[in-house]
Amino acid sequence: MTVLAIDTSTDVRVAVADGPTVLARATEHDTRSHVEQLVPLIRRALEQAALDLARIDLIVVGMGPGPFTGLRVGIATAQALAIADAIPLRRVCSLDVLALTGVRTLSPADRAEGFLTCTDARRKEVYWARYDAAGVRDGEPRVGPPDALPDLPIIGPGVAAYPQLGNRGTVEAVDAGLLATRGTELPEVGASPLYLRRPDAAVPTRRKSALALPQRPGAARPRIRRRPA
Amino acid sequence: MSEPLVLGIESSCDETGVGIVRGQEILANEVASSVDQHARFGGVVPEIASRAHLEAIGPTLERALATAGIDPSELDGVAVTSGPGLMGALAVGVAAAKALAYAWNKPLYGVNHLAAHVLVDELDHGPLPLPALALLVSGGHTQLLKVEDLLTGITEIGTTIDDAAGEAYDKVARVLGLAYPGGPVIDKAAQQGDPRAIAFPRGLTARHDLAKHRFDFSFSGLKTAVTRWVELAERDGREVPVNDVSASFQEAVADVLSAKAVDACRFHEVDTLVLGGGVAANSRLRGLLEERCGDAGITLRRPRPGLCTDNGVMIAALGVEVIRHGGRPSPADLGADAGLPVSRVLV
Ligand SMILES: [Zn+2]
């Protein structure tokens, strides 16, 4: 089975696999050019894999958590490709891809009590999730300050962003190759991205009084004119 | 030669639009709006709009393809709003359009949202006599454009220096306890009110403003004046005459917009004015413009209401125009540009 994997929860990552074999990988490290670079990376990866998009059997996309705008670019792209060529789409948690790396890189002894995955959520917070020794996620992904993380080994790019995590962490990137080869083993998540944060929006409570403002020349004075009956 | 067939995607603000146009003919016009989700905030919340775009883009695209009954292989191109607009919102549409163009192996055209508002009128009324002026008024923009060439010769001659006209409608509606969006509800209340009841200020119309801002707009002072008037009435225990306040506010907006548009037509010696944007549906603005354009010998053109508000058809129509004139496709690294100037019709 041929798989195209897309993850934009951190930077921009693409891979193409045929069964257990990764045929191509393409990465863009600039975290502010998701829109610009994603489709060119997909094109490059498919060319390198010598596959047409029409020959892809499955698209797997990382649904986050991750910074919103970049995350949505990956999902919108995956979804449009799936619609355009009637390709099935599988949606997974991006932190679960890091957990696959965790199981590979942490020794059984190190992960005996379980481990964490972690990416940078900006605003002095991280996205993280907890896994058992076998790499099965325990609960939902979360967002919060790095200091609140349980005392377990940590895998992921979030480690690089927060020095206090360094002594028990390993910096690993989301591996699109693993997403392509093993994405079907990961649990599916819903159709909505894993935002984990509500939109920044405040419901206006009381309107600001305009009466305190100085009267400006030409501003209207209360003056009701009677309408002719 | 057969007419170009283009699929257009729009996602610059709170409407997700997918339109399919062949030449002058609209084959599909599917729009999903997140307007209801913004109601309790009294204005468009960018992150809420962006989330809604992602939810809506797939279903809207599928509906448009089904309605048009075309096979994507017949398309001559995919067009998309590259800007101006809300960054996160634009990114969803551009990402989807790039994916489609790649999957279908079609040229991709990133185009300017404002130019599309002007051009869409041609679908209803045929070729636009040039030069023309365009007045674009919505919750997101308030602009006077001079159009000498639809692809290479659009210049901004005036814009709002603070709020968009539609924003002022939303804020005044809120002050009056009316629903969101403010445009339609204030228009309705105004029908029952006296437009001369209260003399609200006309922004940037004083002599000393005209020197520098002859064709620019300002609605922030008007908004404050209405708020102040309502608060004084409340403080004094008088009942607020919602209909009269609505009518008087609307009169001030329509007066300034139409007076400046007609003045600009005269100044630039142009005898065609195109209206676009959601506020183009406003009854008083339309009425006053018809009257004043009639007096000045200016032909007023306005697309049907469904094409005035943001939609994918206008983007597709601009794509058709670009293809007809042999415009080159956008580069592979096309992005979204929140501040795209109107002088750049094709990115
Ligand atoms: Zn618009």
Short mmCIF file of C-alpha atoms and ligand atoms in Angstrom, two decimals, chain B residues 113 117 138 141 310 314, ligand 1:
data_model
loop_
_atom_site.label_atom_id
_atom_site.label_comp_id
_atom_site.label_asym_id
_atom_site.label_seq_id
_atom_site.Cartn_x
_atom_site.Cartn_y
_atom_site.Cartn_z
CA HIS B 113 -9.98 39.86 -3.57
CA HIS B 117 -15.29 42.39 -6.31
CA SER B 138 -18.21 45.77 3.50
CA HIS B 141 -13.16 47.12 3.46
CA ASP B 310 -17.82 37.52 -0.66
CA MET B 314 -15.96 36.40 -8.23
ZN ZN C 1 -14.97 41.34 0.21
#
